[in-house]
């Protein structure tokens, strides 16, 4: 571009140059703004300028302006008064969340009869009526008479096949829910699935009025060959009050700890443990012996034996990571899975969740692409590494 500009300038007569200079002196404000916009566009298309600008902006985010330090003492005192008001706001917010918890308890009692009926249908304790089974899908409105007739024939065929097989309730309902949700499917191992086929219901139980804030997840199983329990529980203890040492960090109730329950495994069926064999060589005699050891095994059912939180609250990094993931899973089961189980079973809720993250996912992909581009442009970048 620069070479072409120089060539054009070289071919101009001196008189033409004078004319150009005169025109430039007489440019209007609109012309100046237009050139400024063009210059801005060119700058924004330059990755090096963009990177430098982004670095500069990143440095500004979250950086104190220094204004507070420059204020007179009397003004700083007034700011302290505002901070004291903020602490009082945090305590009021804590009371708000306590009342929300009371509302959750109240409405949980209203939801429960519906969830109980859902459970009865899943485990074949109740057969819904024809009226209860009617459901008009969105795409049924556009079906032609021919398509409706074809769908009716297929439905009759399926009905005959079902009569031969005679399925009870909705087989593998909760297992399918778990497998459809990434957060839960990541916990599942192949040896967990035969057990979760016996899972009949999950309920949320809130703490009684006047008791410390908490909630329990109750997993109900039909009799099975793996353990004798028919109920497994996980309880999460919560706190809804600002920390005296850091009141401004309060952002609603937080989970302070959780407790599981013992599982009474049938002999030889405990999938949370595995047996490994190691060979050991005697240093002196050189003889080799085989030693059998029992070690922890990956399983969803480790969910019911979370790490203990010491009174001091100090945890190692691994335990902290496990508990953080545990709290996220417990909260997700309570807030999303139990209330909307059928939609996770059909996949409709998953599509809604995906819609919430599409835009962020695209941005993340773009960022990854930029990073890959930077690596390839790096002279030290080796694609084989």
CSV table of C-alpha atoms in Angstrom, one decimal:
chain,number,residue,atom,x,y,z
A,1,UNK,CA,0.0,0.0,0.0
A,2,UNK,CA,2.8,2.4,0.9
A,3,UNK,CA,4.7,1.7,-2.4
A,4,UNK,CA,1.6,2.5,-4.4
A,5,UNK,CA,1.1,5.7,-2.5
A,6,UNK,CA,4.7,6.8,-3.2
A,7,UNK,CA,4.3,5.9,-6.9
A,8,UNK,CA,1.1,8.0,-7.2
A,9,UNK,CA,2.8,10.9,-5.5
A,10,UNK,CA,5.8,10.7,-7.8
A,11,UNK,CA,3.6,10.9,-10.9
A,12,UNK,CA,1.8,14.1,-9.7
A,13,UNK,CA,2.7,17.5,-11.1
A,14,UNK,CA,3.9,20.1,-8.7
A,15,UNK,CA,0.8,22.1,-9.6
A,16,UNK,CA,-1.3,19.0,-8.6
A,17,UNK,CA,0.5,18.9,-5.3
A,18,UNK,CA,-0.3,22.5,-4.6
A,19,UNK,CA,-3.9,21.8,-5.4
A,20,UNK,CA,-3.9,18.9,-3.0
A,21,UNK,CA,-2.4,21.0,-0.2
A,22,UNK,CA,-5.0,23.6,-0.8
A,23,UNK,CA,-7.8,21.0,-0.6
A,24,UNK,CA,-6.4,19.6,2.6
A,25,UNK,CA,-6.4,23.0,4.3
A,26,UNK,CA,-10.1,23.5,3.4
A,27,UNK,CA,-11.3,20.0,4.7
A,28,UNK,CA,-14.5,20.2,6.7
A,29,UNK,CA,-15.0,18.7,10.2
A,30,UNK,CA,-16.9,15.8,8.6
A,31,UNK,CA,-13.9,14.9,6.4
A,32,UNK,CA,-11.6,14.9,9.5
A,33,UNK,CA,-14.0,12.6,11.4
A,34,UNK,CA,-14.2,10.3,8.4
A,35,UNK,CA,-10.4,10.0,8.3
A,36,UNK,CA,-10.3,9.4,12.0
A,37,UNK,CA,-12.8,6.6,11.7
A,38,UNK,CA,-10.8,5.1,8.9
A,39,UNK,CA,-7.7,5.3,11.0
A,40,UNK,CA,-9.4,3.7,13.9
A,41,UNK,CA,-10.6,0.8,11.7
A,42,UNK,CA,-7.1,0.2,10.4
A,43,UNK,CA,-5.8,0.3,14.0
A,44,UNK,CA,-8.4,-2.2,15.2
A,45,UNK,CA,-7.5,-4.6,12.3
A,46,UNK,CA,-3.9,-4.6,13.4
A,47,UNK,CA,-3.4,-7.5,15.9
A,48,UNK,CA,-0.3,-6.0,17.5
A,49,UNK,CA,-2.1,-2.8,18.3
A,50,UNK,CA,-5.1,-4.7,19.6
A,51,UNK,CA,-2.9,-6.9,21.8
A,52,UNK,CA,-1.2,-3.8,23.2
A,53,UNK,CA,-4.5,-2.1,23.8
A,54,UNK,CA,-6.0,-5.2,25.5
A,55,UNK,CA,-2.9,-5.4,27.7
A,56,UNK,CA,-3.3,-1.8,28.7
A,57,UNK,CA,-7.0,-2.3,29.5
A,58,UNK,CA,-6.3,-5.4,31.5
A,59,UNK,CA,-3.9,-3.5,33.6
A,60,UNK,CA,-6.6,-0.9,34.4
A,61,UNK,CA,-9.3,-3.4,35.4
A,62,UNK,CA,-9.5,-3.7,39.2
A,63,UNK,CA,-6.7,-1.2,39.8
A,64,UNK,CA,-7.5,1.3,42.5
A,65,UNK,CA,-7.5,4.9,41.2
A,66,UNK,CA,-5.6,6.1,44.3
A,67,UNK,CA,-8.3,8.7,44.8
A,68,UNK,CA,-9.3,7.2,48.2
A,69,UNK,CA,-5.7,7.6,49.6
A,70,UNK,CA,-5.7,11.3,48.5
A,71,UNK,CA,-8.9,12.2,50.4
A,72,UNK,CA,-8.7,14.3,53.6
A,73,UNK,CA,-9.1,12.5,56.9
A,74,UNK,CA,-12.6,14.0,57.5
A,75,UNK,CA,-13.8,12.5,54.2
A,76,UNK,CA,-12.3,9.1,54.9
A,77,UNK,CA,-14.2,9.1,58.2
A,78,UNK,CA,-17.5,9.5,56.2
A,79,UNK,CA,-16.5,6.7,53.9
A,80,UNK,CA,-16.0,4.5,57.0
A,81,UNK,CA,-19.6,5.4,57.9
A,82,UNK,CA,-20.7,4.2,54.5
A,83,UNK,CA,-18.9,0.9,55.0
A,84,UNK,CA,-20.6,0.4,58.3
A,85,UNK,CA,-23.9,0.9,56.5
A,86,UNK,CA,-22.8,-1.7,54.0
A,87,UNK,CA,-22.2,-4.2,56.8
A,88,UNK,CA,-25.8,-3.6,58.1
A,89,UNK,CA,-27.0,-4.2,54.5
A,90,UNK,CA,-25.2,-7.6,54.5
A,91,UNK,CA,-27.0,-8.6,57.7
A,92,UNK,CA,-30.3,-7.6,56.2
A,93,UNK,CA,-29.5,-9.6,53.1
A,94,UNK,CA,-28.7,-12.6,55.3
A,95,UNK,CA,-32.2,-12.3,56.9
A,96,UNK,CA,-33.6,-12.2,53.3
A,97,UNK,CA,-32.0,-15.5,52.4
A,98,UNK,CA,-33.3,-17.0,55.7
A,99,UNK,CA,-36.8,-16.1,54.7
A,100,UNK,CA,-36.1,-17.5,51.2
A,101,UNK,CA,-35.2,-20.8,52.8
A,102,UNK,CA,-38.5,-20.7,54.7
A,103,UNK,CA,-40.3,-20.1,51.4
A,104,UNK,CA,-38.4,-23.0,49.8
A,105,UNK,CA,-39.5,-25.3,52.7
A,106,UNK,CA,-43.1,-24.1,52.3
A,107,UNK,CA,-43.3,-24.7,48.6
A,108,UNK,CA,-41.3,-28.0,48.8
A,109,UNK,CA,-44.4,-29.3,50.7
A,110,UNK,CA,-46.6,-28.2,47.8
A,111,UNK,CA,-44.4,-29.8,45.1
A,112,UNK,CA,-44.0,-33.1,47.0
A,113,UNK,CA,-47.3,-34.7,46.1
A,114,UNK,CA,-46.5,-34.2,42.4
A,115,UNK,CA,-43.0,-35.6,42.9
A,116,UNK,CA,-44.5,-38.6,44.8
A,117,UNK,CA,-46.8,-39.3,41.9
A,118,UNK,CA,-43.9,-39.0,39.5
A,119,UNK,CA,-42.1,-41.6,41.6
A,120,UNK,CA,-45.1,-43.9,41.6
A,121,UNK,CA,-45.3,-43.7,37.7
A,122,UNK,CA,-41.5,-44.4,37.4
A,123,UNK,CA,-41.5,-47.4,39.6
A,124,UNK,CA,-44.9,-48.8,38.2
A,125,UNK,CA,-46.8,-48.2,41.5
A,126,UNK,CA,-49.3,-46.2,39.5
A,127,UNK,CA,-50.5,-46.3,35.9
A,128,UNK,CA,-51.4,-42.9,34.5
A,129,UNK,CA,-54.8,-42.5,32.8
A,130,UNK,CA,-55.2,-41.8,29.1
A,131,UNK,CA,-56.0,-38.2,29.9
A,132,UNK,CA,-52.9,-37.8,32.0
A,133,UNK,CA,-50.8,-39.3,29.2
A,134,UNK,CA,-52.0,-36.9,26.5
A,135,UNK,CA,-49.3,-34.5,25.4
A,136,UNK,CA,-49.4,-32.3,22.3
A,137,UNK,CA,-45.9,-31.7,21.0
A,138,UNK,CA,-45.1,-28.4,19.3
A,139,UNK,CA,-44.5,-30.1,15.9
A,140,UNK,CA,-47.9,-31.9,15.9
A,141,UNK,CA,-49.7,-28.8,14.8
A,142,UNK,CA,-48.0,-29.0,11.3
A,143,UNK,CA,-48.7,-32.7,10.7
A,144,UNK,CA,-50.8,-33.6,7.6
A,145,UNK,CA,-53.6,-36.1,7.8
A,146,UNK,CA,-51.3,-38.7,6.1
A,147,UNK,CA,-48.5,-38.1,8.6
A,148,UNK,CA,-51.0,-38.4,11.5
A,149,UNK,CA,-52.3,-41.7,10.1
A,150,UNK,CA,-48.7,-43.0,9.7
A,151,UNK,CA,-47.9,-41.9,13.3
A,152,UNK,CA,-51.0,-43.6,14.6
A,153,UNK,CA,-50.0,-46.9,12.9
A,154,UNK,CA,-46.5,-46.7,14.3
A,155,UNK,CA,-48.0,-46.0,17.7
A,156,UNK,CA,-50.2,-49.1,17.5
A,157,UNK,CA,-47.2,-51.2,16.5
A,158,UNK,CA,-45.2,-49.9,19.4
A,159,UNK,CA,-48.1,-50.6,21.7
A,160,UNK,CA,-48.2,-54.3,20.5
A,161,UNK,CA,-44.5,-54.6,21.0
A,162,UNK,CA,-44.7,-53.2,24.5
A,163,UNK,CA,-47.5,-55.6,25.4
A,164,UNK,CA,-45.2,-58.5,24.4
A,165,UNK,CA,-42.3,-57.1,26.4
A,166,UNK,CA,-44.5,-55.8,29.3
A,167,UNK,CA,-42.2,-53.0,30.6
A,168,UNK,CA,-43.0,-51.7,34.1
A,169,UNK,CA,-43.0,-48.0,34.9
A,170,UNK,CA,-40.2,-46.1,33.2
A,171,UNK,CA,-37.1,-48.3,33.2
A,172,UNK,CA,-33.7,-46.8,34.1
A,173,UNK,CA,-35.3,-43.3,34.6
A,174,UNK,CA,-32.8,-41.9,37.0
A,175,UNK,CA,-29.8,-43.6,35.4
A,176,UNK,CA,-30.8,-42.0,32.1
A,177,UNK,CA,-31.1,-38.6,33.9
A,178,UNK,CA,-27.6,-39.0,35.3
A,179,UNK,CA,-26.1,-40.1,32.0
A,180,UNK,CA,-27.7,-37.1,30.2
A,181,UNK,CA,-26.1,-34.5,32.5
A,182,UNK,CA,-22.4,-34.0,32.0
A,183,UNK,CA,-21.8,-32.9,35.6
A,184,UNK,CA,-23.2,-36.3,36.8
A,185,UNK,CA,-22.1,-38.6,34.0
A,186,UNK,CA,-18.5,-37.6,34.7
A,187,UNK,CA,-19.0,-39.3,38.1
A,188,UNK,CA,-20.4,-42.5,36.7
A,189,UNK,CA,-18.3,-45.6,36.1
A,190,UNK,CA,-19.5,-48.6,34.2
A,191,UNK,CA,-19.8,-50.6,37.4
A,192,UNK,CA,-22.1,-48.0,38.9
A,193,UNK,CA,-24.8,-48.4,36.2
A,194,UNK,CA,-26.3,-51.8,37.3
A,195,UNK,CA,-26.8,-50.3,40.8
A,196,UNK,CA,-28.4,-47.0,39.6
A,197,UNK,CA,-30.9,-49.0,37.6
A,198,UNK,CA,-32.4,-49.7,41.0
A,199,UNK,CA,-32.7,-46.0,42.0
A,200,UNK,CA,-36.4,-45.2,42.3
A,201,UNK,CA,-36.5,-41.6,43.5
A,202,UNK,CA,-34.5,-38.7,44.7
A,203,UNK,CA,-36.0,-36.2,47.2
A,204,UNK,CA,-34.9,-33.0,48.8
A,205,UNK,CA,-35.6,-32.4,52.5
A,206,UNK,CA,-35.1,-29.1,54.1
A,207,UNK,CA,-34.2,-28.5,57.8
A,208,UNK,CA,-37.0,-28.0,60.2
A,209,UNK,CA,-38.1,-24.5,61.3
A,210,UNK,CA,-35.8,-23.1,64.0
A,211,UNK,CA,-33.0,-25.5,63.1
A,212,UNK,CA,-29.7,-24.5,61.4
A,213,UNK,CA,-30.1,-24.1,57.7
A,214,UNK,CA,-29.4,-27.3,55.8
A,215,UNK,CA,-30.9,-29.6,53.2
A,216,UNK,CA,-30.6,-33.3,52.5
A,217,UNK,CA,-30.7,-35.4,49.3
A,218,UNK,CA,-32.4,-38.7,49.8
A,219,UNK,CA,-31.8,-41.5,47.3
A,220,UNK,CA,-34.4,-44.3,47.4
A,221,UNK,CA,-33.5,-47.7,46.1
A,222,UNK,CA,-35.5,-50.9,45.5
A,223,UNK,CA,-34.1,-54.1,47.0
A,224,UNK,CA,-31.0,-55.1,45.1
A,225,UNK,CA,-28.1,-57.5,45.3
A,226,UNK,CA,-25.5,-54.8,45.9
A,227,UNK,CA,-26.4,-53.4,49.4
A,228,UNK,CA,-29.1,-53.7,52.0
A,229,UNK,CA,-29.9,-50.0,52.3
A,230,UNK,CA,-33.1,-48.8,50.7
A,231,UNK,CA,-32.2,-45.1,51.5
A,232,UNK,CA,-28.9,-43.3,51.1
A,233,UNK,CA,-28.6,-39.7,52.3
A,234,UNK,CA,-26.3,-36.7,51.8
A,235,UNK,CA,-26.8,-33.7,54.1
A,236,UNK,CA,-25.4,-30.2,53.3
A,237,UNK,CA,-25.0,-27.7,56.2
A,238,UNK,CA,-25.3,-24.1,55.2
A,239,UNK,CA,-24.7,-20.7,56.7
A,240,UNK,CA,-26.5,-17.4,55.9
A,241,UNK,CA,-24.6,-14.8,57.8
A,242,UNK,CA,-21.7,-12.5,57.0
A,243,UNK,CA,-18.3,-13.4,58.2
A,244,UNK,CA,-17.2,-11.1,61.0
A,245,UNK,CA,-13.7,-10.9,59.6
A,246,UNK,CA,-14.8,-10.3,56.0
A,247,UNK,CA,-18.5,-9.1,55.9
A,248,UNK,CA,-18.2,-7.7,52.4
A,249,UNK,CA,-17.6,-11.1,50.9
A,250,UNK,CA,-21.2,-12.2,51.8
A,251,UNK,CA,-23.1,-13.2,48.7
A,252,UNK,CA,-25.9,-15.4,50.0
A,253,UNK,CA,-25.9,-18.8,51.8
A,254,UNK,CA,-22.8,-20.9,51.5
A,255,UNK,CA,-22.4,-24.6,52.1
A,256,UNK,CA,-20.1,-25.1,55.2
A,257,UNK,CA,-19.9,-28.9,55.1
A,258,UNK,CA,-21.6,-32.1,54.3
A,259,UNK,CA,-22.1,-35.6,55.7
A,260,UNK,CA,-22.9,-38.8,53.9
A,261,UNK,CA,-24.0,-42.2,55.2
A,262,UNK,CA,-22.6,-45.7,55.5
A,263,UNK,CA,-23.5,-48.1,52.8
A,264,UNK,CA,-24.1,-51.7,53.9
A,265,UNK,CA,-22.5,-53.5,51.0
A,266,UNK,CA,-23.2,-57.1,50.3
A,267,UNK,CA,-20.1,-59.2,50.6
A,268,UNK,CA,-18.0,-59.0,47.4
A,269,UNK,CA,-20.2,-56.2,45.9
A,270,UNK,CA,-18.5,-53.0,47.3
A,271,UNK,CA,-17.5,-51.2,44.1
A,272,UNK,CA,-15.9,-48.3,45.9
A,273,UNK,CA,-12.9,-50.6,46.7
A,274,UNK,CA,-10.8,-52.7,44.4
A,275,UNK,CA,-8.2,-55.4,45.0
A,276,UNK,CA,-4.8,-55.1,43.4
A,277,UNK,CA,-1.8,-57.5,43.4
A,278,UNK,CA,1.8,-56.3,43.7
A,279,UNK,CA,5.0,-58.3,43.5
A,280,UNK,CA,7.6,-57.6,46.1
A,281,UNK,CA,11.3,-58.7,45.9
A,282,UNK,CA,13.2,-59.5,49.1
A,283,UNK,CA,16.4,-57.4,49.2
A,284,UNK,CA,18.5,-60.1,50.8
A,285,UNK,CA,17.3,-63.4,49.5
A,286,UNK,CA,16.0,-62.1,46.2
A,287,UNK,CA,12.8,-64.1,46.5
A,288,UNK,CA,9.6,-62.6,45.0
A,289,UNK,CA,6.2,-62.7,46.7
A,290,UNK,CA,2.7,-61.4,45.6
A,291,UNK,CA,0.9,-59.1,48.0
A,292,UNK,CA,-2.8,-58.3,47.7
A,293,UNK,CA,-3.9,-54.8,48.7
A,294,UNK,CA,-7.4,-53.2,48.8
A,295,UNK,CA,-7.4,-49.6,47.5
A,296,UNK,CA,-10.2,-47.0,46.8
A,297,UNK,CA,-11.9,-47.3,43.4
A,298,UNK,CA,-13.6,-44.6,41.4
A,299,UNK,CA,-17.4,-44.7,41.8
A,300,UNK,CA,-20.4,-42.5,42.0
A,301,UNK,CA,-21.1,-44.0,45.4
A,302,UNK,CA,-18.0,-42.2,46.8
A,303,UNK,CA,-20.4,-39.3,46.8
A,304,UNK,CA,-21.8,-40.6,50.1
A,305,UNK,CA,-18.4,-40.5,51.8
A,306,UNK,CA,-17.1,-36.9,51.4
A,307,UNK,CA,-13.9,-35.8,53.1
A,308,UNK,CA,-14.2,-34.7,56.7
A,309,UNK,CA,-13.9,-31.0,57.4
A,310,UNK,CA,-11.8,-30.4,60.5
A,311,UNK,CA,-13.0,-27.9,63.1
A,312,UNK,CA,-10.2,-25.6,62.1
A,313,UNK,CA,-11.5,-25.6,58.5
A,314,UNK,CA,-8.0,-26.3,57.1
A,315,UNK,CA,-8.0,-28.7,54.2
A,316,UNK,CA,-5.4,-29.8,51.7
A,317,UNK,CA,-5.8,-28.8,48.1
A,318,UNK,CA,-7.1,-32.2,47.0
A,319,UNK,CA,-9.8,-32.2,49.7
A,320,UNK,CA,-10.8,-28.7,48.9
A,321,UNK,CA,-11.2,-29.6,45.2
A,322,UNK,CA,-13.3,-32.6,46.1
A,323,UNK,CA,-15.5,-30.6,48.4
A,324,UNK,CA,-15.9,-27.8,45.9
A,325,UNK,CA,-17.1,-30.3,43.2
A,326,UNK,CA,-19.3,-32.0,45.8
A,327,UNK,CA,-21.0,-28.8,46.8
A,328,UNK,CA,-21.6,-27.9,43.1
A,329,UNK,CA,-23.1,-31.4,42.4
A,330,UNK,CA,-25.3,-31.3,45.5
A,331,UNK,CA,-26.6,-27.8,44.7
A,332,UNK,CA,-27.3,-28.8,41.1
A,333,UNK,CA,-29.2,-31.9,42.1
A,334,UNK,CA,-31.3,-29.9,44.5
A,335,UNK,CA,-32.0,-26.9,42.2
A,336,UNK,CA,-32.2,-28.5,38.8
A,337,UNK,CA,-32.3,-32.3,38.7
A,338,UNK,CA,-35.1,-33.1,41.3
A,339,UNK,CA,-37.5,-30.3,40.2
A,340,UNK,CA,-37.1,-31.0,36.4
A,341,UNK,CA,-36.1,-34.7,36.3
A,342,UNK,CA,-38.4,-35.6,33.4
A,343,UNK,CA,-36.9,-32.8,31.2
A,344,UNK,CA,-33.4,-34.1,31.8
A,345,UNK,CA,-34.6,-37.6,31.1
A,346,UNK,CA,-36.0,-36.5,27.7
A,347,UNK,CA,-33.0,-34.1,27.0
A,348,UNK,CA,-35.2,-31.0,26.8
A,349,UNK,CA,-33.6,-29.4,29.8
A,350,UNK,CA,-30.2,-30.1,28.5
A,351,UNK,CA,-31.0,-28.2,25.3
A,352,UNK,CA,-32.1,-25.3,27.4
A,353,UNK,CA,-28.8,-25.4,29.4
A,354,UNK,CA,-26.8,-25.6,26.2
A,355,UNK,CA,-28.6,-22.5,24.9
A,356,UNK,CA,-27.5,-20.6,28.0
A,357,UNK,CA,-23.9,-21.4,27.2
A,358,UNK,CA,-23.8,-21.2,23.4
A,359,UNK,CA,-22.6,-17.6,23.2
A,360,UNK,CA,-19.9,-18.1,25.8
A,361,UNK,CA,-18.8,-21.3,24.1
A,362,UNK,CA,-18.3,-19.5,20.8
A,363,UNK,CA,-16.3,-16.8,22.5
A,364,UNK,CA,-14.2,-19.5,24.2
A,365,UNK,CA,-13.6,-21.1,20.8
A,366,UNK,CA,-12.5,-17.8,19.3
A,367,UNK,CA,-10.1,-17.3,22.2
A,368,UNK,CA,-8.6,-20.8,21.7
A,369,UNK,CA,-8.2,-20.1,18.0
A,370,UNK,CA,-6.3,-16.9,18.8
A,371,UNK,CA,-4.1,-18.7,21.3
A,372,UNK,CA,-3.3,-21.4,18.7
A,373,UNK,CA,-2.5,-18.7,16.2
A,374,UNK,CA,-0.2,-17.0,18.6
A,375,UNK,CA,1.6,-20.3,19.2
A,376,UNK,CA,2.1,-21.0,15.5
A,377,UNK,CA,3.5,-17.5,15.0
A,378,UNK,CA,5.9,-17.9,17.9
A,379,UNK,CA,9.4,-18.8,16.4
A,380,UNK,CA,10.0,-21.2,19.2
A,381,UNK,CA,6.6,-23.0,18.7
A,382,UNK,CA,7.0,-26.6,17.8
A,383,UNK,CA,3.8,-28.4,16.7
A,384,UNK,CA,5.3,-31.8,17.6
A,385,UNK,CA,5.6,-30.9,21.3
